[in-house]
Coordinates of C-alpha atoms in Angstrom, one line a residue:
Chain A
M1 CA 17.9 -5.9 -184.4
E2 CA 18.0 -4.5 -187.9
K3 CA 17.8 -0.7 -188.1
E4 CA 14.9 0.8 -190.1
N5 CA 15.8 3.5 -192.7
Y6 CA 13.7 6.5 -193.3
K7 CA 14.1 9.3 -195.8
L8 CA 13.1 13.0 -195.8
V9 CA 13.4 15.2 -198.8
I10 CA 14.0 19.0 -199.0
S11 CA 13.3 20.6 -202.3
G12 CA 12.7 24.0 -203.9
P13 CA 14.1 26.4 -206.5
L14 CA 17.7 27.4 -206.9
G15 CA 19.3 29.3 -204.0
V16 CA 16.4 29.0 -201.6
G17 CA 18.5 27.5 -198.8
K18 CA 18.1 23.7 -199.2
T19 CA 21.7 22.9 -198.4
T20 CA 21.5 25.2 -195.3
A21 CA 18.3 23.4 -194.2
V22 CA 19.8 19.9 -194.5
A23 CA 22.8 21.1 -192.5
A24 CA 20.5 22.6 -189.9
L25 CA 18.5 19.4 -189.5
C26 CA 21.5 17.2 -189.3
R27 CA 23.5 19.5 -187.0
G28 CA 26.1 20.2 -189.7
N29 CA 26.9 16.6 -190.5
L30 CA 26.5 17.1 -194.2
L31 CA 27.8 15.5 -197.4
T32 CA 27.2 17.9 -200.2
T33 CA 28.0 17.9 -204.0
E34 CA 28.5 21.6 -204.4
E35 CA 30.3 22.8 -207.5
I36 CA 31.6 26.2 -208.5
Y37 CA 29.5 27.9 -211.2
R38 CA 31.1 28.0 -214.6
E39 CA 28.2 29.8 -216.4
R40 CA 27.0 33.3 -216.0
S41 CA 23.5 33.8 -214.8
R42 CA 21.5 36.9 -213.8
E43 CA 19.8 34.9 -211.0
R44 CA 23.2 33.8 -209.6
A45 CA 24.6 37.3 -209.8
R46 CA 21.6 38.6 -207.9
R47 CA 22.1 36.1 -205.1
Q48 CA 25.9 36.4 -205.1
K49 CA 25.9 32.6 -205.1
K50 CA 29.1 31.0 -206.1
T51 CA 28.3 27.3 -205.8
T52 CA 25.4 25.0 -206.7
T53 CA 24.4 21.5 -205.7
I54 CA 24.7 19.2 -208.7
A55 CA 23.6 15.8 -207.3
F56 CA 22.2 16.2 -203.8
D57 CA 22.9 17.2 -200.2
Y58 CA 22.9 14.4 -197.7
G59 CA 22.8 14.2 -194.0
A60 CA 21.8 11.4 -191.6
I61 CA 20.5 11.2 -188.1
H62 CA 21.1 7.9 -186.3
L63 CA 18.8 7.1 -183.5
E64 CA 17.9 4.0 -181.5
G65 CA 15.9 1.8 -183.8
G66 CA 16.5 3.6 -187.1
C67 CA 18.2 6.1 -189.2
L68 CA 16.8 9.2 -190.9
H69 CA 18.4 10.1 -194.2
V70 CA 17.8 13.7 -195.2
Y71 CA 18.2 14.6 -198.8
G72 CA 18.3 18.0 -200.4
T73 CA 17.5 17.9 -204.1
P74 CA 19.4 20.0 -206.6
G75 CA 17.5 23.2 -207.5
Q76 CA 18.2 23.4 -211.2
D77 CA 15.9 21.8 -213.6
R78 CA 18.6 20.0 -215.5
F79 CA 19.3 17.8 -212.5
G80 CA 15.6 17.0 -212.3
F81 CA 16.2 13.3 -213.1
M82 CA 17.5 13.0 -209.5
W83 CA 14.2 14.0 -207.9
D84 CA 12.4 10.8 -208.5
I85 CA 15.3 8.8 -207.3
L86 CA 15.6 10.8 -204.1
T87 CA 11.9 10.8 -203.2
E88 CA 11.4 7.0 -203.6
G89 CA 10.3 5.6 -200.2
G90 CA 10.5 9.0 -198.5
L91 CA 8.5 10.0 -195.5
G92 CA 7.7 13.5 -196.5
L93 CA 8.7 16.6 -198.3
I94 CA 9.8 20.0 -197.1
L95 CA 9.3 22.5 -199.9
L96 CA 11.2 25.8 -199.6
M97 CA 9.9 28.7 -201.7
D98 CA 11.7 32.0 -202.4
N99 CA 9.4 35.0 -202.3
T100 CA 11.8 37.2 -204.2
R101 CA 11.7 35.1 -207.4
P102 CA 9.8 36.5 -210.3
A103 CA 6.8 34.1 -209.9
P104 CA 6.9 32.2 -206.6
L105 CA 3.4 30.8 -207.0
D106 CA 4.3 29.3 -210.4
D107 CA 7.3 27.8 -208.7
L108 CA 5.0 26.3 -206.1
R109 CA 2.7 24.8 -208.7
Y110 CA 5.7 23.5 -210.6
F111 CA 7.2 21.6 -207.6
V112 CA 3.8 20.4 -206.4
G113 CA 3.2 19.0 -209.9
I114 CA 6.6 17.2 -209.9
F115 CA 6.1 15.7 -206.5
R116 CA 2.4 15.2 -206.7
D117 CA 2.5 11.4 -206.3
F118 CA 5.0 11.6 -203.5
I119 CA 3.0 14.2 -201.6
A120 CA -0.2 12.1 -202.0
K121 CA 1.4 9.2 -200.0
S122 CA 3.5 11.2 -197.6
G123 CA 3.5 14.6 -196.0
L124 CA 4.2 18.2 -197.1
V125 CA 5.2 21.4 -195.4
V126 CA 6.0 24.7 -197.2
G127 CA 8.5 27.2 -195.9
V128 CA 8.6 30.6 -197.6
T129 CA 11.8 32.5 -197.4
R130 CA 12.8 36.1 -198.0
T131 CA 9.4 37.5 -197.1
D132 CA 11.1 40.5 -195.5
D133 CA 12.5 41.5 -198.9
R134 CA 9.2 41.1 -200.6
P135 CA 6.0 40.5 -198.6
R136 CA 3.9 39.5 -201.5
P137 CA 2.6 36.9 -202.3
R138 CA 1.3 36.4 -198.8
L139 CA 1.0 33.1 -197.0
S140 CA -2.7 33.2 -197.8
D141 CA -1.9 33.3 -201.5
Y142 CA 0.3 30.2 -201.1
R143 CA -2.5 28.4 -199.1
A144 CA -5.0 29.3 -201.9
A145 CA -2.6 28.0 -204.6
L146 CA -2.2 24.8 -202.7
E147 CA -5.9 24.4 -202.3
K148 CA -6.3 24.7 -206.0
E149 CA -3.8 21.9 -206.4
G150 CA -5.9 19.8 -204.1
I151 CA -3.6 20.1 -201.1
S152 CA -5.5 21.5 -198.1
R153 CA -4.6 22.0 -194.4
C154 CA -0.9 21.9 -195.2
P155 CA 1.5 24.0 -192.9
V156 CA 2.8 27.1 -194.7
F157 CA 5.3 29.1 -192.7
E158 CA 7.4 32.2 -193.2
I159 CA 11.0 31.2 -192.4
D160 CA 14.6 32.3 -192.5
A161 CA 16.5 29.2 -193.9
R162 CA 19.6 30.4 -192.0
L163 CA 17.8 29.9 -188.6
R164 CA 18.0 26.4 -187.4
E165 CA 15.0 27.0 -185.2
N166 CA 12.8 27.8 -188.2
I167 CA 13.9 24.7 -190.1
L168 CA 13.2 22.6 -187.0
M169 CA 9.7 24.0 -186.9
L170 CA 9.2 22.9 -190.5
A171 CA 10.5 19.4 -189.6
Q172 CA 8.3 19.2 -186.5
A173 CA 5.2 20.2 -188.5
L174 CA 6.1 17.6 -191.1
L175 CA 6.3 14.9 -188.5
Y176 CA 2.9 15.9 -187.1
Q177 CA 1.6 15.6 -190.7
I178 CA 3.1 12.2 -191.2
D179 CA 1.8 10.8 -188.0
P180 CA -1.0 12.9 -186.5
N181 CA -1.0 10.8 -183.3
L182 CA 2.3 12.5 -182.3
A183 CA 0.3 15.6 -181.3
K184 CA -1.7 13.6 -178.8
L185 CA 0.8 11.2 -177.4
N186 CA 3.8 13.4 -177.1
S187 CA 3.0 14.7 -173.6
Chain B
M1 CA 4.4 65.8 -152.6
T2 CA 3.4 64.1 -149.4
T3 CA 2.9 60.6 -148.1
N4 CA -0.8 60.4 -147.8
E5 CA -2.1 60.3 -144.3
N6 CA -5.3 58.4 -145.1
F7 CA -3.3 55.7 -146.6
T8 CA -0.9 55.6 -143.6
A9 CA -3.8 55.6 -141.1
A10 CA -5.7 52.9 -142.9
I11 CA -2.9 50.4 -143.0
S12 CA -1.4 51.4 -139.6
A13 CA -4.8 50.6 -138.0
N14 CA -4.2 47.0 -139.1
P15 CA -0.7 46.2 -138.1
P16 CA 0.9 42.9 -139.3
A17 CA 0.0 39.8 -137.4
P18 CA 2.5 38.6 -134.8
G19 CA 5.1 36.4 -136.4
S20 CA 4.6 37.7 -139.9
R21 CA 6.3 40.5 -141.5
A22 CA 4.5 43.0 -143.7
T23 CA 6.0 44.5 -146.8
R24 CA 6.8 48.1 -146.1
L25 CA 5.2 50.5 -148.6
C26 CA 5.5 54.2 -149.2
A27 CA 3.1 56.1 -151.5
M28 CA 4.1 59.5 -152.7
G29 CA 2.4 62.3 -154.5
F30 CA -1.1 60.9 -154.8
G31 CA -4.4 62.6 -154.3
A32 CA -6.9 61.3 -151.7
S33 CA -9.2 59.5 -154.2
D34 CA -6.3 57.7 -155.9
L35 CA -4.9 56.7 -152.6
D36 CA -8.2 55.4 -151.4
H37 CA -8.4 53.2 -154.5
L38 CA -4.9 52.0 -154.1
E39 CA -5.5 51.3 -150.4
S40 CA -8.7 49.4 -151.1
M41 CA -6.9 47.1 -153.5
L42 CA -4.0 46.4 -151.2
W43 CA -6.6 45.5 -148.5
E44 CA -7.8 42.7 -150.7
F45 CA -4.5 40.9 -150.3
G46 CA -4.9 40.5 -146.5
N47 CA -4.7 43.1 -143.8
N48 CA -1.3 42.0 -142.6
A49 CA 0.5 42.0 -145.9
F50 CA 1.5 45.7 -146.0
A51 CA 2.6 48.4 -143.7
V52 CA 3.2 52.0 -144.3
A53 CA 6.8 53.1 -143.8
P54 CA 8.8 56.3 -144.3
L55 CA 10.8 56.6 -147.4
S56 CA 14.0 55.6 -145.7
E57 CA 12.6 52.2 -144.8
A58 CA 10.3 51.5 -147.7
E59 CA 10.7 48.2 -149.6
V60 CA 8.4 49.4 -152.4
L61 CA 7.7 52.9 -153.4
F62 CA 4.5 53.9 -155.2
F63 CA 4.8 57.2 -157.1
N64 CA 2.3 59.3 -158.9
G65 CA 3.4 59.3 -162.5
D66 CA 1.1 62.2 -163.4
L67 CA 3.1 64.7 -161.3
P68 CA 5.1 67.2 -163.3
G69 CA 8.8 66.5 -163.4
C70 CA 8.1 62.9 -162.3
A71 CA 11.3 61.6 -163.8
T72 CA 13.5 64.1 -162.1
I73 CA 11.9 63.5 -158.7
I74 CA 12.3 59.8 -159.0
R75 CA 16.0 60.2 -159.9
R76 CA 16.5 62.3 -156.7
L77 CA 14.5 59.8 -154.6
R78 CA 16.8 57.0 -155.7
Q79 CA 19.7 58.8 -154.1
H80 CA 17.9 58.4 -150.8
R81 CA 16.4 55.0 -151.1
K82 CA 17.2 52.2 -153.5
C83 CA 14.0 50.2 -153.7
P84 CA 11.7 49.0 -156.4
I85 CA 9.5 51.8 -157.7
I86 CA 6.0 51.5 -159.1
V87 CA 4.8 54.5 -161.0
V88 CA 1.1 54.8 -161.3
G89 CA -0.2 57.2 -163.8
S90 CA -2.4 57.8 -166.8
T91 CA 0.4 58.2 -169.4
P92 CA 3.3 55.8 -169.8
H93 CA 6.7 57.2 -169.1
E94 CA 9.5 55.7 -171.2
N95 CA 12.2 58.1 -169.9
I96 CA 12.3 56.6 -166.4
P97 CA 14.6 53.6 -166.3
D98 CA 14.0 50.6 -164.0
V99 CA 10.5 51.4 -162.8
Q100 CA 7.4 49.3 -163.1
F101 CA 4.6 51.3 -164.6
L102 CA 0.9 50.8 -164.0
Q103 CA -1.6 52.7 -166.0
Y104 CA -5.0 53.8 -164.7
P105 CA -7.5 52.3 -164.2
L106 CA -5.7 50.1 -161.8
T107 CA -7.0 46.6 -161.2
P108 CA -6.1 44.3 -158.2
D109 CA -4.7 41.6 -160.6
T110 CA -2.3 43.9 -162.3
L111 CA -1.2 45.5 -159.0
M112 CA -0.6 42.2 -157.4
E113 CA 1.2 40.7 -160.3
T114 CA 3.5 43.7 -160.4
L115 CA 4.1 43.5 -156.7
Y116 CA 4.9 39.8 -157.0
R117 CA 7.3 40.4 -159.8
I118 CA 9.4 42.8 -157.9
V119 CA 9.2 41.9 -154.2
P120 CA 8.6 38.8 -152.1
L121 CA 5.5 39.3 -149.9
P122 CA 6.1 37.2 -146.8
G123 CA 3.3 38.8 -145.0
L124 CA 0.8 37.5 -147.6
S125 CA -0.5 34.5 -145.7
T126 CA -4.1 34.4 -146.9
G127 CA -3.3 33.1 -150.4
A128 CA -0.8 30.7 -149.1
E129 CA -3.2 29.1 -146.7
D130 CA -5.8 28.8 -149.4
Y131 CA -3.3 27.1 -151.6
R132 CA -2.2 24.7 -148.9
A133 CA -5.8 23.9 -148.1
E134 CA -6.5 23.2 -151.7
K135 CA -3.4 20.9 -152.0
N136 CA -4.6 19.0 -149.0
G137 CA -8.1 18.6 -150.4
A138 CA -9.7 21.0 -147.9
E139 CA -12.1 23.8 -148.9
P140 CA -10.2 27.0 -149.6
A141 CA -11.0 29.9 -147.5
A142 CA -12.4 31.8 -150.4
A143 CA -14.9 29.0 -151.2
S144 CA -16.3 29.4 -147.7
G145 CA -16.6 33.1 -148.1
A146 CA -13.8 34.0 -145.7
S147 CA -11.8 36.2 -148.1
P148 CA -12.1 37.2 -151.7
E149 CA -10.6 35.0 -154.4
I150 CA -7.7 36.5 -156.1
N151 CA -5.7 34.9 -158.9
I152 CA -2.3 35.2 -157.3
P153 CA 0.7 33.0 -156.8
V154 CA 1.8 31.7 -153.5
L155 CA 5.0 31.7 -151.6
E156 CA 5.4 28.2 -150.1
D157 CA 8.7 28.8 -148.5
A158 CA 7.6 32.1 -147.0
Q159 CA 4.7 30.4 -145.3
E160 CA 7.0 27.7 -143.8
D161 CA 9.2 30.1 -142.1
E162 CA 6.9 33.0 -141.4
G163 CA 8.5 35.6 -139.4
A164 CA 11.8 35.2 -141.1
V165 CA 12.9 38.5 -142.4
Q166 CA 14.0 38.4 -146.1
T167 CA 16.1 41.4 -146.6
N168 CA 18.4 40.2 -149.3
P169 CA 16.8 40.9 -152.6
R170 CA 18.8 38.1 -154.3
N171 CA 17.6 35.5 -151.8
A172 CA 14.1 36.8 -152.1
A173 CA 14.2 36.6 -155.9
G174 CA 15.5 33.0 -155.6
A175 CA 12.7 32.1 -153.3
L176 CA 10.2 33.6 -155.6
E177 CA 11.5 31.6 -158.5
R178 CA 11.5 28.4 -156.5
N179 CA 7.9 28.8 -155.5
L180 CA 6.3 30.2 -158.6
G181 CA 8.7 29.2 -161.3
V182 CA 10.3 31.8 -163.5
F183 CA 7.8 34.4 -164.4
D184 CA 6.4 33.4 -167.8
H185 CA 6.5 36.5 -169.9
Y186 CA 3.4 35.4 -171.7
A187 CA 1.6 33.0 -169.5
G188 CA 1.9 34.8 -166.2
F189 CA 1.8 33.0 -162.9
V190 CA -1.7 31.4 -163.2
H191 CA -1.9 28.1 -161.3
D192 CA -3.7 25.1 -162.8
V193 CA -7.2 24.8 -161.4
N194 CA -9.8 22.1 -161.3
L195 CA -11.8 22.9 -164.4
D196 CA -14.8 20.9 -163.1
D197 CA -15.1 23.3 -160.1
P198 CA -16.9 26.5 -161.1
L199 CA -15.4 28.4 -158.2
Q200 CA -11.9 27.6 -159.3
T201 CA -12.6 27.9 -163.0
H202 CA -13.8 31.5 -162.4
R203 CA -10.2 32.4 -161.5
V204 CA -8.9 31.8 -165.0
Y205 CA -11.1 34.4 -166.6
F206 CA -10.6 38.1 -166.9
N207 CA -12.8 40.9 -168.3
P208 CA -11.2 42.0 -171.6
N209 CA -13.3 45.2 -171.9
G210 CA -11.0 48.2 -172.2
Y211 CA -7.9 46.2 -172.9
L212 CA -5.9 47.0 -176.0
S213 CA -6.1 43.4 -177.2
E214 CA -9.9 43.6 -177.2
Y215 CA -9.9 46.8 -179.4
L216 CA -7.5 45.1 -181.9
R217 CA -9.6 41.9 -181.9
R218 CA -12.8 43.8 -182.7
S219 CA -11.0 45.7 -185.4
L220 CA -9.8 42.5 -187.1
I221 CA -13.3 41.1 -186.9
V222 CA -14.8 44.2 -188.5
M223 CA -12.2 44.3 -191.2
G224 CA -12.3 40.6 -192.1
K225 CA -10.5 39.9 -195.3
E226 CA -10.5 43.5 -196.4
A227 CA -8.0 44.4 -193.8
A228 CA -5.0 46.4 -195.0
L229 CA -4.0 48.8 -192.3
I230 CA -5.0 49.5 -188.7
D231 CA -4.0 52.7 -187.2
V232 CA -4.3 52.8 -183.4
A233 CA -3.7 56.0 -181.5
I234 CA -3.3 55.7 -177.7
Q235 CA -2.9 59.2 -176.2
D236 CA -0.4 60.7 -178.6
Q237 CA 1.4 57.5 -179.5
R238 CA 0.6 55.5 -182.6
I239 CA 0.8 51.9 -183.7
L240 CA 0.3 51.0 -187.3
L241 CA -0.4 47.5 -188.3
D242 CA 0.0 46.8 -192.0
L243 CA -1.9 43.5 -192.4
T244 CA -1.2 43.2 -196.1
G245 CA 2.6 43.4 -195.7
N246 CA 2.4 41.8 -192.3
R247 CA 4.5 44.6 -190.8
W248 CA 4.0 47.0 -187.9
G249 CA 5.4 50.3 -187.0
G250 CA 4.6 53.6 -185.4
D251 CA 6.2 55.5 -182.6
M252 CA 5.4 53.2 -179.7
N253 CA 8.1 50.8 -178.7
E254 CA 7.5 47.3 -177.3
E255 CA 8.2 48.3 -173.7
L256 CA 5.6 51.0 -173.8
L257 CA 3.2 48.7 -175.5
Q258 CA 3.6 46.1 -172.7
R259 CA 2.9 48.7 -170.1
S260 CA -0.3 49.6 -171.9
C261 CA -1.4 46.0 -171.8
L262 CA -1.2 45.6 -168.0
G263 CA -4.7 46.8 -167.5
P264 CA -7.6 48.4 -169.3
L265 CA -6.8 51.6 -171.1
R266 CA -7.9 54.7 -169.3
N267 CA -8.8 56.5 -172.5
K268 CA -10.4 54.8 -175.4
P269 CA -7.9 54.6 -178.3
K270 CA -8.7 56.1 -181.6
I271 CA -8.7 53.4 -184.2
R272 CA -8.8 53.9 -188.0
L273 CA -9.3 51.0 -190.4
I274 CA -8.1 51.4 -193.9
G275 CA -9.0 48.6 -196.3
R276 CA -7.4 47.4 -199.5
S277 CA -10.2 48.8 -201.6
G278 CA -10.0 52.2 -200.0
V279 CA -12.6 51.5 -197.3
R280 CA -12.0 53.9 -194.5
G281 CA -13.5 53.9 -191.1
K282 CA -13.1 53.6 -187.4
V283 CA -14.3 51.1 -184.9
S284 CA -17.1 52.1 -182.5
A285 CA -17.2 50.9 -178.9
Q286 CA -19.6 48.2 -180.0
G287 CA -17.1 46.9 -182.5
K288 CA -19.0 48.2 -185.5
E289 CA -17.3 50.0 -188.4
E290 CA -18.3 53.6 -188.9
T291 CA -17.3 55.4 -192.1
V292 CA -15.3 58.5 -191.4
P293 CA -15.1 60.9 -194.3
G294 CA -12.1 63.1 -195.0
L295 CA -9.4 60.8 -193.7
A296 CA -6.1 60.4 -195.5
D297 CA -6.3 57.7 -198.1
F298 CA -3.9 54.8 -198.1
S299 CA -2.6 53.3 -201.2
G300 CA 0.6 51.6 -202.4
K301 CA 2.1 55.0 -203.2
E302 CA 1.4 56.6 -199.8
Q303 CA 3.8 54.9 -197.4
L304 CA 2.5 55.3 -193.9
L305 CA 4.7 52.7 -192.4
L306 CA 8.1 54.3 -192.7
N307 CA 9.7 52.9 -189.6
H308 CA 8.5 49.3 -189.6
R309 CA 10.1 46.8 -187.4
M310 CA 11.6 43.4 -188.2
R311 CA 8.9 41.5 -186.4
R312 CA 5.6 40.8 -188.1
A313 CA 2.3 42.5 -187.5
E314 CA 0.8 39.2 -186.5
F315 CA 3.6 38.8 -183.9
I316 CA 2.7 42.1 -182.2
I317 CA -1.0 41.4 -182.3
A318 CA -0.4 38.0 -180.6
Q319 CA 2.0 39.5 -178.2
I320 CA -0.4 42.3 -177.1
A321 CA -3.1 39.6 -176.6
L322 CA -0.6 37.6 -174.5
W323 CA 0.4 40.6 -172.4
C324 CA -3.2 41.4 -171.7
A325 CA -4.3 37.9 -170.9
R326 CA -1.2 36.6 -169.1
G327 CA -2.3 33.0 -169.1
R328 CA -6.0 33.8 -168.4
L329 CA -9.0 33.5 -170.7
R330 CA -11.4 36.2 -171.9
E331 CA -14.6 36.1 -170.0
G332 CA -17.2 34.0 -171.9
T333 CA -14.7 31.6 -173.4
D334 CA -16.2 28.1 -173.1
I335 CA -13.5 25.6 -172.3
H336 CA -15.7 22.7 -173.5
T337 CA -16.4 24.0 -177.0
P338 CA -14.4 22.1 -179.7
L339 CA -11.9 24.3 -181.4
S340 CA -10.7 24.0 -184.9
L341 CA -8.2 26.2 -186.8
R342 CA -8.8 27.6 -190.3
H343 CA -5.1 27.0 -191.2
W344 CA -1.8 26.5 -189.5
P345 CA -0.6 29.5 -187.6
N346 CA 2.6 31.1 -188.9
L347 CA 4.5 29.7 -185.9
P348 CA 8.0 30.9 -186.8
C349 CA 6.8 34.5 -186.8
L350 CA 4.7 34.2 -183.5
P351 CA 5.8 34.5 -179.9
R352 CA 7.4 31.3 -178.8
L353 CA 5.1 29.3 -176.6
Q354 CA 5.7 25.9 -175.1
G355 CA 3.7 23.1 -176.9
A356 CA 2.5 25.5 -179.6
M357 CA 3.3 23.2 -182.5
Q358 CA 1.7 20.3 -180.7
M359 CA -1.5 22.2 -180.0
A360 CA -1.6 23.6 -183.6
A361 CA -1.4 20.1 -185.0
L362 CA -4.1 18.9 -182.6
W363 CA -6.5 21.7 -183.5
M364 CA -5.8 21.3 -187.2
L365 CA -6.6 17.5 -187.1
H366 CA -9.9 17.4 -185.2
P367 CA -12.1 19.8 -183.2
C368 CA -10.9 19.6 -179.6
S369 CA -11.9 21.7 -176.6
L370 CA -9.5 23.5 -174.3
A371 CA -10.2 21.1 -171.5
Q372 CA -9.5 18.1 -173.8
T373 CA -6.4 19.7 -175.1
I374 CA -5.0 20.1 -171.6
E375 CA -5.9 16.4 -170.9
I376 CA -4.4 15.1 -174.1
T377 CA -1.2 17.1 -174.3
G378 CA -0.4 17.2 -170.6
L379 CA 0.6 20.8 -171.0
K380 CA 0.0 23.4 -168.2
Q381 CA -3.4 25.1 -168.4
R382 CA -1.8 28.5 -168.7
Q383 CA 0.2 27.4 -171.7
V384 CA -2.8 26.0 -173.5
F385 CA -4.7 29.2 -172.6
A386 CA -1.9 31.3 -173.9
F387 CA -1.8 29.6 -177.3
Y388 CA -5.6 29.8 -177.4
T389 CA -5.2 33.6 -176.8
V390 CA -2.7 33.8 -179.7
C391 CA -5.0 32.0 -182.2
D392 CA -8.0 33.9 -181.0
S393 CA -6.3 37.3 -181.3
L394 CA -5.5 36.4 -185.0
C395 CA -9.1 35.2 -185.6
L396 CA -7.7 31.8 -186.6
F397 CA -10.6 29.7 -185.1
V398 CA -13.3 28.4 -187.3
D399 CA -16.7 29.5 -186.1
Q400 CA -18.5 27.1 -183.9
P401 CA -18.3 23.5 -185.3
S402 CA -21.5 21.7 -185.9
V403 CA -23.5 20.3 -183.0
A404 CA -22.7 16.7 -184.0
A405 CA -19.0 17.4 -183.5
P406 CA -18.8 17.1 -179.7
T407 CA -20.1 13.5 -179.7
A408 CA -17.6 12.4 -182.3
D409 CA -15.0 14.3 -180.4
D410 CA -15.7 12.6 -177.1
E411 CA -15.3 9.2 -178.8
W412 CA -12.1 10.3 -180.3
V413 CA -10.7 11.6 -177.0
E414 CA -11.7 8.4 -175.3
R415 CA -9.8 6.5 -178.0
I416 CA -6.7 8.6 -177.4
R417 CA -7.0 8.4 -173.6
S418 CA -7.1 4.6 -173.8
A419 CA -4.1 4.7 -176.1
L420 CA -2.3 6.9 -173.6
H421 CA -2.9 4.5 -170.7
S422 CA -2.4 1.2 -172.5
T423 CA 0.1 1.2 -175.3
H424 CA 1.7 4.6 -174.7
N425 CA 5.0 4.8 -176.6
K426 CA 5.1 1.0 -177.1
P427 CA 5.6 0.3 -180.8
D428 CA 4.2 -2.9 -182.2
P429 CA 7.2 -5.0 -183.0
Q430 CA 5.2 -6.9 -185.5
S431 CA 4.1 -3.9 -187.5
S432 CA 6.3 -1.4 -189.3
R433 CA 3.5 1.2 -188.5
G434 CA 4.4 0.8 -184.9
I435 CA 8.1 1.3 -185.4
L436 CA 7.8 4.5 -187.4
P437 CA 5.8 6.5 -184.8
A438 CA 8.2 5.5 -182.1
F439 CA 11.1 6.6 -184.2
L440 CA 9.4 9.9 -185.0
R441 CA 8.7 10.5 -181.3
R442 CA 12.4 10.0 -180.6
L443 CA 13.3 12.5 -183.4
L444 CA 10.9 15.0 -181.9
S445 CA 12.0 14.5 -178.3
K446 CA 15.7 14.1 -178.7
V447 CA 16.9 15.7 -182.0
W448 CA 14.4 18.2 -183.2
K449 CA 13.1 19.5 -179.9

């Protein structure tokens, strides 16, 4: 029997924890395209981040009857041409937002705008990181921003991208978004 | 400090039934009225469950926590007798290690739950018989008016070898776990009941009046979207809930908080509400806001929450509600009213409950009552009730859905039920739509569980 292939995409701004999230979902079985920074950047200095993803992060989960491919998009705009390629035929999107960035709600609108078509035919969950460093904007602000973009009743969670349990919660909520019947039949 | 004679006489007059062994209790330092109250509650659990014993033979020691120098006395008592100690008092003590604390006013439920947590009660045959009768389909004793119904767990092993003396605490703890399951920190011991039977359904309710969770709930309702800071003073301890920053702080630690949640508070807490736009007030007993002039203002510049904890304010609100409810429902909760959530709960920051994600998804998708949720998800009642308590404490439920909703809901539940019994977990091989759900279910159950 031929195996079905499914795809899940994780996206968000630079340094939000996408690579960590892919590793968490795939239990560390990760193929990444990390490169050492060669340019100076205030943002990078603030995060003490030495590497960045230039193509994508990739992990796979093989199960009976199918394989789930998990892709983490590169965070920098200049690698934006990869985003359409990665989302093609995807099941859903996990969007990670960094609350300590200068305008996180603008980031949200930006990413929702980019992936609008993809979100319309799949599922979306939003994970907000670093809320302990800066509590505002609050989750209700994210929900309101999503409502304005025409996305309602979407799960928005405060998470720590380093905690596998938190990433799993995002993934579980996404699965319930993709197939609502899971909530009823998974007894 | 004396062992009360009334208490001794009352229980000694009803010695344990032949073949069963009563749990030996010793009560120290209480006044007559407090002892009467304690004694009357212990009587509710059956007249052969407890016997008074001198300190040297006591299996459980009740101690008056309001006595001066209570901590010192308990330390000395421990040198004579190593047994579980239940301190009953009006003020929580944090400086006495390894004691159970019960705060006045004492209720039979909290007393029994505490006793069950720390000692096996082999003499407690009344509840066991009821449970056995229920399992066999017979009418429980309480239903026939033979004894009062108490929402307590049952020791099956203990009833099988009544008369066996369980002296080893480790064995006793093992037996307790086998029979009741590990005590669920948030969902208590509450057994599933037949929700169509009003007598049994009555057991899952508790009266929330006087509980800390009820005060907080009223405060949140009063504040609505204006909420910024709730300042709760219980005796001389404070809890500060910063709802804007989703933080909490104050000088009360979680252990002390939990103790305050075991029963209704003896003294009404003082609650101040401070809104974002400078609205200041306190909550009256009826849950209405009253403006209080002359209180300290709260603004971004004035930092009231200096020692905030890592956990979120919504976590502690939910946790307080769970501690107070312990798997039960507030009186007046209709288990047949469809429930719908305003938005997804912030689950990573809330207490971990089994099936929480599943129930959140369900209540986001379609109005669904508690009874239907239990049926559809297959979760234990107390787990469903616990998650309901969390969502209710955070005011996450949409106000009553329209009257037309239940009809549609019934149809929907029927559809799901038929799906459950006919094509459960069988993907349609002809359709890719059938393969995907099966794959997602495997992901949920095997990889991302």
